[in-house]
Short mmCIF file of C-alpha atoms and ligand atoms in Angstrom, two decimals:
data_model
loop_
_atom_site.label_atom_id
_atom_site.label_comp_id
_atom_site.label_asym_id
_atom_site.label_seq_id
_atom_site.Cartn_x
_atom_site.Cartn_y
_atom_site.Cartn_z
CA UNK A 126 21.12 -16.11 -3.81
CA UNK A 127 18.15 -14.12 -3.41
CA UNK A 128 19.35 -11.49 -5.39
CA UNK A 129 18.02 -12.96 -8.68
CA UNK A 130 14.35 -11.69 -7.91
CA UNK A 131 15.38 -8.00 -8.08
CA UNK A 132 17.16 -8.01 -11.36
CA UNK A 133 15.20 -4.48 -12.56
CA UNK A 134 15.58 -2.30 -9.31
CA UNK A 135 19.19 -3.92 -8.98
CA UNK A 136 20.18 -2.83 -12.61
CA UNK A 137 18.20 0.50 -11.95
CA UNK A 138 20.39 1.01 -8.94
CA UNK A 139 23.81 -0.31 -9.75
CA UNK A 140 25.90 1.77 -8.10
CA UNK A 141 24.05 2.17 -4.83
CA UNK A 142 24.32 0.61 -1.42
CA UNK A 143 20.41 0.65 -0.56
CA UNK A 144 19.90 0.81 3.79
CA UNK A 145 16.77 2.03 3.51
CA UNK A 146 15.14 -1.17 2.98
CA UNK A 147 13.04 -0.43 5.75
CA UNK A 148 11.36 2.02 4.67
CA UNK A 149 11.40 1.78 0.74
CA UNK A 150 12.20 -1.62 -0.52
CA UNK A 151 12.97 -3.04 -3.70
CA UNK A 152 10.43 -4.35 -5.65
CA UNK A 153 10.47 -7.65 -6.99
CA UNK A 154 10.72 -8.81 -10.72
CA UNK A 155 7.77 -10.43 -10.29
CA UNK A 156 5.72 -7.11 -9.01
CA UNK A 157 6.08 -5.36 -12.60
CA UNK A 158 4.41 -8.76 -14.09
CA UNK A 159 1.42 -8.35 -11.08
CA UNK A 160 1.29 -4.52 -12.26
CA UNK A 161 0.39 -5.81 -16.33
CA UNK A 162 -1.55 -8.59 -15.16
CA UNK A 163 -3.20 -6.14 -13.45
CA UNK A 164 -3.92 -3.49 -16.81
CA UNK A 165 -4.89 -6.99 -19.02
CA UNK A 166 -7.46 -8.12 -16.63
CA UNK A 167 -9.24 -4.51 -16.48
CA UNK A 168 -8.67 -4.72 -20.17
CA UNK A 169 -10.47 -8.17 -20.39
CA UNK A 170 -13.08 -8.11 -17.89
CA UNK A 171 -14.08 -4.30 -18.00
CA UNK A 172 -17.55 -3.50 -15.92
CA UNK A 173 -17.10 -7.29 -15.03
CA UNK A 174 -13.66 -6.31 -13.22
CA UNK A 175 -14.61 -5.75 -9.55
CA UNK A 176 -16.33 -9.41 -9.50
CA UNK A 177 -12.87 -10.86 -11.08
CA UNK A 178 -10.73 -8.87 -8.58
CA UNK A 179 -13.58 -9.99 -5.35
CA UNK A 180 -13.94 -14.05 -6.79
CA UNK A 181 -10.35 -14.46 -7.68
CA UNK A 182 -7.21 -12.13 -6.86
CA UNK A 183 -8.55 -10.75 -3.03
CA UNK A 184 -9.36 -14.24 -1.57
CA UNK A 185 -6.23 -15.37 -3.39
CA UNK A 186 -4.43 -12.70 -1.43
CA UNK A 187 -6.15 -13.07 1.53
CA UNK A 188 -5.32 -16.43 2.07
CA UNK A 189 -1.67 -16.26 0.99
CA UNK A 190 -1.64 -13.24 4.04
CA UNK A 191 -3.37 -15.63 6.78
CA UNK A 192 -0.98 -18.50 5.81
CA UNK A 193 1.87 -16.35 6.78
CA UNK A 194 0.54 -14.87 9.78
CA UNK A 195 -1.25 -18.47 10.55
CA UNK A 196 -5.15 -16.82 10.67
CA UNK A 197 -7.71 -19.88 10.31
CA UNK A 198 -10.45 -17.65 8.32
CA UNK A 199 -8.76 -15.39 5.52
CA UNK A 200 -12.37 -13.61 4.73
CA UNK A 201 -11.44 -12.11 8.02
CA UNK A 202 -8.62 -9.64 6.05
CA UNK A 203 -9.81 -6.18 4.29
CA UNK A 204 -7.64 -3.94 2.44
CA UNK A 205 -7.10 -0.34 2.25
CA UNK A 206 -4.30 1.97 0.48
CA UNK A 207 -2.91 2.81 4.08
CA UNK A 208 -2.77 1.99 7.50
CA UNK A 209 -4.20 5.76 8.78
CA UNK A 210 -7.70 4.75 6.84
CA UNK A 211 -7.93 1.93 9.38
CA UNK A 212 -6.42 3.73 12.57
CA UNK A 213 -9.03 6.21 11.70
CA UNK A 214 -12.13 3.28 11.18
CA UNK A 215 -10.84 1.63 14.57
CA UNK A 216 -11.50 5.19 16.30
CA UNK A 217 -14.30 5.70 14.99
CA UNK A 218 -15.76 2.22 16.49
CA UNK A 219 -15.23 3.88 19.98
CA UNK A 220 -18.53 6.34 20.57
CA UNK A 221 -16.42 9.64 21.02
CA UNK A 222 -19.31 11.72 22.40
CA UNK A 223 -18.55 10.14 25.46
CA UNK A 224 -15.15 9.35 27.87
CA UNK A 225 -12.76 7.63 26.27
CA UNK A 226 -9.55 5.66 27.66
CA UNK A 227 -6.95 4.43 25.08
CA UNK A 228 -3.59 2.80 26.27
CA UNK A 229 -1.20 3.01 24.10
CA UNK A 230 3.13 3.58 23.61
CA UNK A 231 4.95 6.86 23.13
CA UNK A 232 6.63 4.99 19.99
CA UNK A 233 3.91 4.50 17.65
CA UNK A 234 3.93 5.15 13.94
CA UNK A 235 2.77 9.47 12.75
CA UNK A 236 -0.24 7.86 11.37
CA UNK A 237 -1.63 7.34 14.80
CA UNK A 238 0.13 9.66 16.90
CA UNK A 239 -1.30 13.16 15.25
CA UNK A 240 -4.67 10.93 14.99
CA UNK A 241 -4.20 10.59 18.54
CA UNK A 242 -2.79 13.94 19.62
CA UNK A 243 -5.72 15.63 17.64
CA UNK A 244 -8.37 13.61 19.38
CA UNK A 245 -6.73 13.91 22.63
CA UNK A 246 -7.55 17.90 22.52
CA UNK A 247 -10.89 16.97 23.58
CA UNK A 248 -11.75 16.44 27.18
CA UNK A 249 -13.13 13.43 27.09
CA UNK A 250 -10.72 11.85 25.34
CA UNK A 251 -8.00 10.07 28.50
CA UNK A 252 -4.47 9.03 26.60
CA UNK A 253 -2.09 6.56 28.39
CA UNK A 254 1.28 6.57 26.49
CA UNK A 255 3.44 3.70 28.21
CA UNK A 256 7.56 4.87 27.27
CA UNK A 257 9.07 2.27 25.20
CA UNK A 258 12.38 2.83 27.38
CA UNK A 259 13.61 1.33 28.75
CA UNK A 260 13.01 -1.49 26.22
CA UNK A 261 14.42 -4.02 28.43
CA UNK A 262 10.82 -3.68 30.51
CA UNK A 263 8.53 -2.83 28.12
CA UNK A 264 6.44 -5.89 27.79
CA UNK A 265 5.87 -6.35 31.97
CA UNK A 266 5.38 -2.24 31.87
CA UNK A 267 2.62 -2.29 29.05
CA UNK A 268 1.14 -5.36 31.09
CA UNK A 269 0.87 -3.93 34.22
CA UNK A 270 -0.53 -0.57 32.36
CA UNK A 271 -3.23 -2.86 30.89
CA UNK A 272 -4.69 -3.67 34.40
CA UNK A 273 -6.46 -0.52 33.83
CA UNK A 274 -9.86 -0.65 31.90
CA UNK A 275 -9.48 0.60 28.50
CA UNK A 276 -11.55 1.16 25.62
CA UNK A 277 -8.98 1.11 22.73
CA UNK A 278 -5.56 -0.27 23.06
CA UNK A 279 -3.39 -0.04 20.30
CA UNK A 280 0.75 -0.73 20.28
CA UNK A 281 3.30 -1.62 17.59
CA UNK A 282 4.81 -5.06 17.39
CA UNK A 283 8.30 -3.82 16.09
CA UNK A 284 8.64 -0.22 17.08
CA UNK A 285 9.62 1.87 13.91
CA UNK A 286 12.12 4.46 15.58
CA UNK A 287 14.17 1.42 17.27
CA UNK A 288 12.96 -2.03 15.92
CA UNK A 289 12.53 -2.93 19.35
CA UNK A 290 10.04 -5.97 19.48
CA UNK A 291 7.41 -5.47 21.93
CA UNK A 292 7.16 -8.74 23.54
CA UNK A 293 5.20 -12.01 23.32
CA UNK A 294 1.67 -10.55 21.64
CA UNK A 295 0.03 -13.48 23.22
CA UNK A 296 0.79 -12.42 27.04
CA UNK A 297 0.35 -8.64 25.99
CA UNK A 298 -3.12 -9.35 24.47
CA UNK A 299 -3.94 -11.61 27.55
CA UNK A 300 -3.52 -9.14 29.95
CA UNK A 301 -6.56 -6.85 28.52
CA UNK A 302 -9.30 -8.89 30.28
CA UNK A 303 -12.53 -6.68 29.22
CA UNK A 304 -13.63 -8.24 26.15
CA UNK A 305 -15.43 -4.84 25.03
CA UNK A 306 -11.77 -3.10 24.83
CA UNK A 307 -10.73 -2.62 21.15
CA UNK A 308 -6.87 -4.14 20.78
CA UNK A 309 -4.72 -3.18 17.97
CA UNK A 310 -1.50 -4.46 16.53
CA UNK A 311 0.84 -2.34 14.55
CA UNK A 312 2.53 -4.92 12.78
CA UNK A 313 3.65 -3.00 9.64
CA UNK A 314 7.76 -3.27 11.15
CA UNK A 315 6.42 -7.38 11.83
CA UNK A 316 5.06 -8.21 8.47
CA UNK A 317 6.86 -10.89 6.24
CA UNK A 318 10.22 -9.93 8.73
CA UNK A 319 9.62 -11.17 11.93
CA UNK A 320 7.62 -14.76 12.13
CA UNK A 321 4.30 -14.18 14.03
CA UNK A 322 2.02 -16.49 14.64
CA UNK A 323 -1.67 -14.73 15.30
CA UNK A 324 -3.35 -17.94 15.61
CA UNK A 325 -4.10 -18.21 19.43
CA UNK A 326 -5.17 -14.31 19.27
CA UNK A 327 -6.75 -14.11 15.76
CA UNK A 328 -10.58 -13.72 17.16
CA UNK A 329 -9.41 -11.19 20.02
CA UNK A 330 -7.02 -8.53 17.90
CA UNK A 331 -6.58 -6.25 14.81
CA UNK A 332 -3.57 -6.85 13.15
CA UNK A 333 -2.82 -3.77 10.54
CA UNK A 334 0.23 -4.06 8.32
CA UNK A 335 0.84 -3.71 4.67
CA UNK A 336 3.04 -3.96 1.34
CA UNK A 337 5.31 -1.18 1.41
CA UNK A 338 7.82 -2.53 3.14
CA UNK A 339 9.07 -5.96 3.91
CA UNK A 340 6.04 -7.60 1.68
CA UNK A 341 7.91 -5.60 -1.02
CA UNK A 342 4.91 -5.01 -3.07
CA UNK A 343 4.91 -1.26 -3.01
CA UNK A 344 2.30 1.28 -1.59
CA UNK A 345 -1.44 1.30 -1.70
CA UNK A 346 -2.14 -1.92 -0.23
CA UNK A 347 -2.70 -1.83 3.55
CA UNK A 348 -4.87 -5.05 5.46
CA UNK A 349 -6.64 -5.45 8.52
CA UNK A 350 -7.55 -8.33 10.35
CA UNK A 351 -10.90 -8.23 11.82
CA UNK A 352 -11.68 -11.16 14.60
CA UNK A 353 -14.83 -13.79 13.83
CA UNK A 354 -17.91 -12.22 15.00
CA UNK A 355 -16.92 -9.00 15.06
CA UNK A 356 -19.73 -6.72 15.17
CA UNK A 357 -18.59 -3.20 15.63
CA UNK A 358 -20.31 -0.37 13.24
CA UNK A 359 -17.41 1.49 12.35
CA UNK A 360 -18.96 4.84 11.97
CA UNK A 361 -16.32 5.72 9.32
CA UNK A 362 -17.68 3.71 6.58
CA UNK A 363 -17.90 3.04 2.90
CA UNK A 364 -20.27 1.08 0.59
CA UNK A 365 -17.88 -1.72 0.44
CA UNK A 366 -18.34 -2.64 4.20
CA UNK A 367 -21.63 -3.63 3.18
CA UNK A 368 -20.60 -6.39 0.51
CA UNK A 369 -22.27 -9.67 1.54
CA UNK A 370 -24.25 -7.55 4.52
CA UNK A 371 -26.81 -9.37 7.01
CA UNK A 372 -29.86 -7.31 7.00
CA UNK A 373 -29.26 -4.15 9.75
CA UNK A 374 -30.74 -4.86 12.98
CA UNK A 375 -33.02 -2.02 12.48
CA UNK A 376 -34.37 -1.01 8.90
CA UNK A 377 -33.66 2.66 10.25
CA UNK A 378 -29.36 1.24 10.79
CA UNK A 379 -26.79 0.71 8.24
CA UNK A 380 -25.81 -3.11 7.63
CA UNK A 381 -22.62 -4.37 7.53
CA UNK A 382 -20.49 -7.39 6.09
CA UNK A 383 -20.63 -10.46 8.14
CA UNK A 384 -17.18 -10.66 7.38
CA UNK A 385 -13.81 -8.60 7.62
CA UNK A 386 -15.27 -6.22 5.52
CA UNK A 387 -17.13 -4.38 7.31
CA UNK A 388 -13.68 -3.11 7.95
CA UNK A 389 -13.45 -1.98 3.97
CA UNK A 390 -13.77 1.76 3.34
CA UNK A 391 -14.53 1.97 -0.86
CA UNK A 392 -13.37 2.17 -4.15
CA UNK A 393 -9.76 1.94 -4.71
CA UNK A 394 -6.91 1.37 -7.04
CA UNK A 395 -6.33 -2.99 -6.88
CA UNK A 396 -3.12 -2.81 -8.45
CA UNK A 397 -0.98 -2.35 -5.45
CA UNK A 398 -3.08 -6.06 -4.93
CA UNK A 399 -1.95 -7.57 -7.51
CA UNK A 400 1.56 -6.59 -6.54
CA UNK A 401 1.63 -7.90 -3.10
CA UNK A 402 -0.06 -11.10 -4.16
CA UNK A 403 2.67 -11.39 -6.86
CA UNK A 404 5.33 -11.04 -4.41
CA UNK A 405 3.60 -13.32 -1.82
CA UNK A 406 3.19 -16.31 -4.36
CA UNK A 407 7.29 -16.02 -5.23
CA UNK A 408 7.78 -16.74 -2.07
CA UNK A 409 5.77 -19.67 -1.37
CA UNK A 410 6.61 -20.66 -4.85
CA UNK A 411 10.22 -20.66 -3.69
CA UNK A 412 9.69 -21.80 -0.46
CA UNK A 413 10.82 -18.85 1.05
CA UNK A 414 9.49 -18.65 4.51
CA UNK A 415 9.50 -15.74 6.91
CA UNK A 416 12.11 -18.13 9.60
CA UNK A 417 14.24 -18.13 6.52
CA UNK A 418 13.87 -14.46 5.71
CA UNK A 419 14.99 -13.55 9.23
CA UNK A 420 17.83 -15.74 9.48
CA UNK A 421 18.77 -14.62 6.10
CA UNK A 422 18.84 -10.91 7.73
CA UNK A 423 20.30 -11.39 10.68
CA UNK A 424 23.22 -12.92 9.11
CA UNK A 425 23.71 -9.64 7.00
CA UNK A 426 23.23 -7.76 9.57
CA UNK A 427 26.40 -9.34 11.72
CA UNK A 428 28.04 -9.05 8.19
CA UNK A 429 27.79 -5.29 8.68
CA UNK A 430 28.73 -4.81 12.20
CA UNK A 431 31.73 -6.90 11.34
CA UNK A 432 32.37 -4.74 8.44
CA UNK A 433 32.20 -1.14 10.66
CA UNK A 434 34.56 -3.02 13.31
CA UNK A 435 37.03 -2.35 10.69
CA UNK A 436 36.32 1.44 10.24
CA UNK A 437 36.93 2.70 13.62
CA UNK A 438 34.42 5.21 13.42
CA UNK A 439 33.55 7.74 15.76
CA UNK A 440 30.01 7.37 15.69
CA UNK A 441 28.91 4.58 13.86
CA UNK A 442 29.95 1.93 15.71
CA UNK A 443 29.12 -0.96 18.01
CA UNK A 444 29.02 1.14 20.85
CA UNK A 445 26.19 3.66 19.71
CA UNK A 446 24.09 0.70 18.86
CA UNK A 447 20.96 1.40 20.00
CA UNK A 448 20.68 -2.48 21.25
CA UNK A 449 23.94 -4.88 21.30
CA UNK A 450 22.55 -7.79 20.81
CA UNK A 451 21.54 -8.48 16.83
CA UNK A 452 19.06 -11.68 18.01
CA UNK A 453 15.38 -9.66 19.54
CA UNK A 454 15.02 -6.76 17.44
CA UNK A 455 13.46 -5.70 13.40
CA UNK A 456 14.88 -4.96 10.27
CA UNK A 457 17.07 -2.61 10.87
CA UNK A 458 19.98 -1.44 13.04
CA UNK A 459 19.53 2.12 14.72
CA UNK A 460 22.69 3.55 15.36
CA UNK A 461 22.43 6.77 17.91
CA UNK A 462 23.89 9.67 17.57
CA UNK A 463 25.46 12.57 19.74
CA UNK A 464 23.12 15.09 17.86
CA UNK A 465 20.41 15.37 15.49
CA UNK A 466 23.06 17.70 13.30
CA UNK A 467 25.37 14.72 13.32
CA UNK A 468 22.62 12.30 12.60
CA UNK A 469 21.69 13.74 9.51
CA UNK A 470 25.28 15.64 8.69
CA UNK A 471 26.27 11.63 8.55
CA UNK A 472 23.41 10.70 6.30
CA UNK A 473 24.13 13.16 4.00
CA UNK A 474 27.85 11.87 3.85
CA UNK A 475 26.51 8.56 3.20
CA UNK A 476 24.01 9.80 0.81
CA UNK A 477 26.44 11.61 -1.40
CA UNK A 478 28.06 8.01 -1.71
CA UNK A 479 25.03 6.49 -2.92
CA UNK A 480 25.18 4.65 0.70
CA UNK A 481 21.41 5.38 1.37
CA UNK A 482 20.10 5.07 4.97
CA UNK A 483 17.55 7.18 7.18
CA UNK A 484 17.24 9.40 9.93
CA UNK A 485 14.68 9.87 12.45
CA UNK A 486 16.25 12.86 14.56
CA UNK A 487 19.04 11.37 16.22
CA UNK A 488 19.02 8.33 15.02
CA UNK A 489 20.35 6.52 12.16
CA UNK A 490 18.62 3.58 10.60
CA UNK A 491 20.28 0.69 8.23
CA UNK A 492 18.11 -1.53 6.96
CA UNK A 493 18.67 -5.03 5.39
CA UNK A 494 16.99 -6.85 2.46
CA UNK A 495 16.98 -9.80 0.46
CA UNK A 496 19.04 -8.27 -2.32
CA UNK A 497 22.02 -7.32 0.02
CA UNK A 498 25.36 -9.62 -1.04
CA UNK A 499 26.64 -9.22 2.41
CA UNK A 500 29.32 -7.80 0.79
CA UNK A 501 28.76 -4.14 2.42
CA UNK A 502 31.80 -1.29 1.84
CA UNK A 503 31.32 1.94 3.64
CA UNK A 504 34.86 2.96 3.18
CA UNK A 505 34.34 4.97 0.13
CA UNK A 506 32.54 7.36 2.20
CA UNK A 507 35.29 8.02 5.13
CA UNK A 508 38.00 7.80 2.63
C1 LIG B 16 4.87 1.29 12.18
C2 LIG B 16 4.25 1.90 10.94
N1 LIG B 16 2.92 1.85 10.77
C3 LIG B 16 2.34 2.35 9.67
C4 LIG B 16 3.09 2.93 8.66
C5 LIG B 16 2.41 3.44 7.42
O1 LIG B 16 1.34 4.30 7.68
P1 LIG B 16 0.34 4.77 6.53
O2 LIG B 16 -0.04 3.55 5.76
O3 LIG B 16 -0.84 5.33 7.27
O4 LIG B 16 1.04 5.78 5.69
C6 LIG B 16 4.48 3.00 8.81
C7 LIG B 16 5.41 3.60 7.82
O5 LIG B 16 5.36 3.84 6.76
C8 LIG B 16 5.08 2.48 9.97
O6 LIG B 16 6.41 2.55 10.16
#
């Protein structure tokens, strides 16, 4: 039913059995029309092409992003081509010349673990890393880990090496009670997959996700949420954090936006924009809400379990699932393995069947999309 959307990638692909959904989806139909729209309005509006892209296609975006994450004030939301240039901007809001405490998971995403780990070789820098296992007491764990003061407290909402969702964000972010400490959603595993609501915390959190996955519209399009008010001086910084500036306090300090974008870094390549916004208005076009989305994938995803039932596998199976019950976590199943050699020996068996999954050491990952028929046949690969 959904399938129709993906007719290019599909036809592209025809003889492949794509997992790895959750980590490069299928585009859309509707992203390739985004990428000409795209080279006809530089082609139209030349030198006059920033102030087309900043009146018409980012607030367009922007909004289209807080309706589906229900944030009141879309001029809140700044892009960037990645996450790791906002990680990196949230740092540098903390003064590092002096101690630092940042609570954090031992499951986050590379782009802020080595960011971490590198700032971590200096002294003053105090890392708490609260273990994701076991997942079943993660949320109360984190909580009672968030009695201490921090400065910076970043987590994931859907960890990426288990789909594991954190908890309820709302009680998580409640629990930091110094209104100075930094907090910091993940939510790249969340976006467009699992429903989130970020209205009762949008003026208290930064929520960082982007298009590369389950917002299908490809890389190089990465957003922030910045609360009302904000007035941290990131001092990673680029001229387009000054757009719409209030004067600086001082005439000898930098100014910054009044609004999200004091978050923004500078130039960079709108396309990937024009992409996500394509994808975004299909969907509300269509009707196609994030509930619906998820439904849609956990249904697939009990299609596949009760497809594997009938392989009688050693390994991938029920029983080295890494959770049994299908209803609380991401994307993707994570199926765990008795070795790392097996985990990826198995991928490769997979692969060479144009069954395409990944690894992440021991661990095998299926994801699920839109464009899956439900009709899922690993046998071919056993045989
Ligand atoms: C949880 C999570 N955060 C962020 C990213 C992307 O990071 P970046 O945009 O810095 O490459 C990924 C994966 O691609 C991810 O899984």
């Amino acid at each position: 039913m959904y399938r129709q959307y993906y007719q290019r990638f599909l036809s592209a692909n025809k003889d492949v059995q794509h997992f790895s959904c959750h980590s490069h989806h299928y585009w859309p139909d509707v992203t390739r029309d985004g990428m000409l729209e795209y080279w006809d309005d530089c082609a139209k509006y030349v030198d006059e092409k920033w102030s087309h892209f900043f009146q018409h296609k980012i607030p367009q975006t922007q909004r289209l992003i807080a309706e589906n994450l229900n944030i009141s004030n879309p001029s809140q939301i700044t892009f960037a081509p990645n996450t790791h240039e906002f990680v990196f901007r949230l740092l540098s809001c903390l003064d590092l010349r002096k101690p630092q405490r940042i609570i954090t998971t031992d499951s986050e995403f590379h782009t802020f673990q080595r960011q971490i780990k590198r700032l971590n070789e200096w002294e003053n820098i105090e890392v708490i890393a609260v273990p994701q296992s076991p997942v079943e007491t993660f949320e109360s764990r984190f909580c009672e880990a968030l009695h201490e003061d921090a400065d910076l407290v970043f987590f994931s909402h859907v960890f990426f090496n288990s789909g594991h969702i954190c908890g309820d964000l709302d009680k998580i972010v409640n629990h930091v009670k110094n209104s100075d400490t930094i907090v910091a959603i993940d939510g790249y595993h969340g976006f467009m997959a699992i429903p989130t609501d970020l209205g009762s915390i949008e003026n208290r959190v930064f929520y960082i996700a982007g298009g590369y996955k389950y917002a299908q519209g490809g890389e190089g399009c990465c957003f922030i949420t910045v609360p009302t008010n904000c007035a941290l001086r990131p001092l990673y910084t680029g001229w387009f954090a000054e757009f719409n500036a209030l004067a600086a306090p001082r005439s000898d300090q930098v100014a910054y936006s009044s609004s999200g974008y004091r978050f923004a870094g500078a130039t960079m390549d709108y396309s990937a924009i024009y992409r996500l916004h394509a994808v975004l208005s299909l969907f509300k076009k269509e009707g196609i809400s994030v509930s619906q989305i998820h439904e849609f994938i956990q249904q697939r995803q009990q299609l596949f379990l009760a497809h594997i039932d009938t392989l009688d596998h050693p390994y991938l199976n029920r029983q080295s699932l890494l959770f049994q019950s299908a209803m609380d976590h991401g994307h993707f199943l994570t199926f765990v393995l008795p070795s790392v050699e097996i985990a990826d020996q198995l991928q490769q068996q997979l692969n060479t069947h144009m069954i395409q999954t990944d690894c992440r050491g021991d661990r095998l990952r299926f994801g699920f999309a839109l464009y899956h028929d439900g009709d899922y046949d690993l046998r071919q690969a056993f045989s």
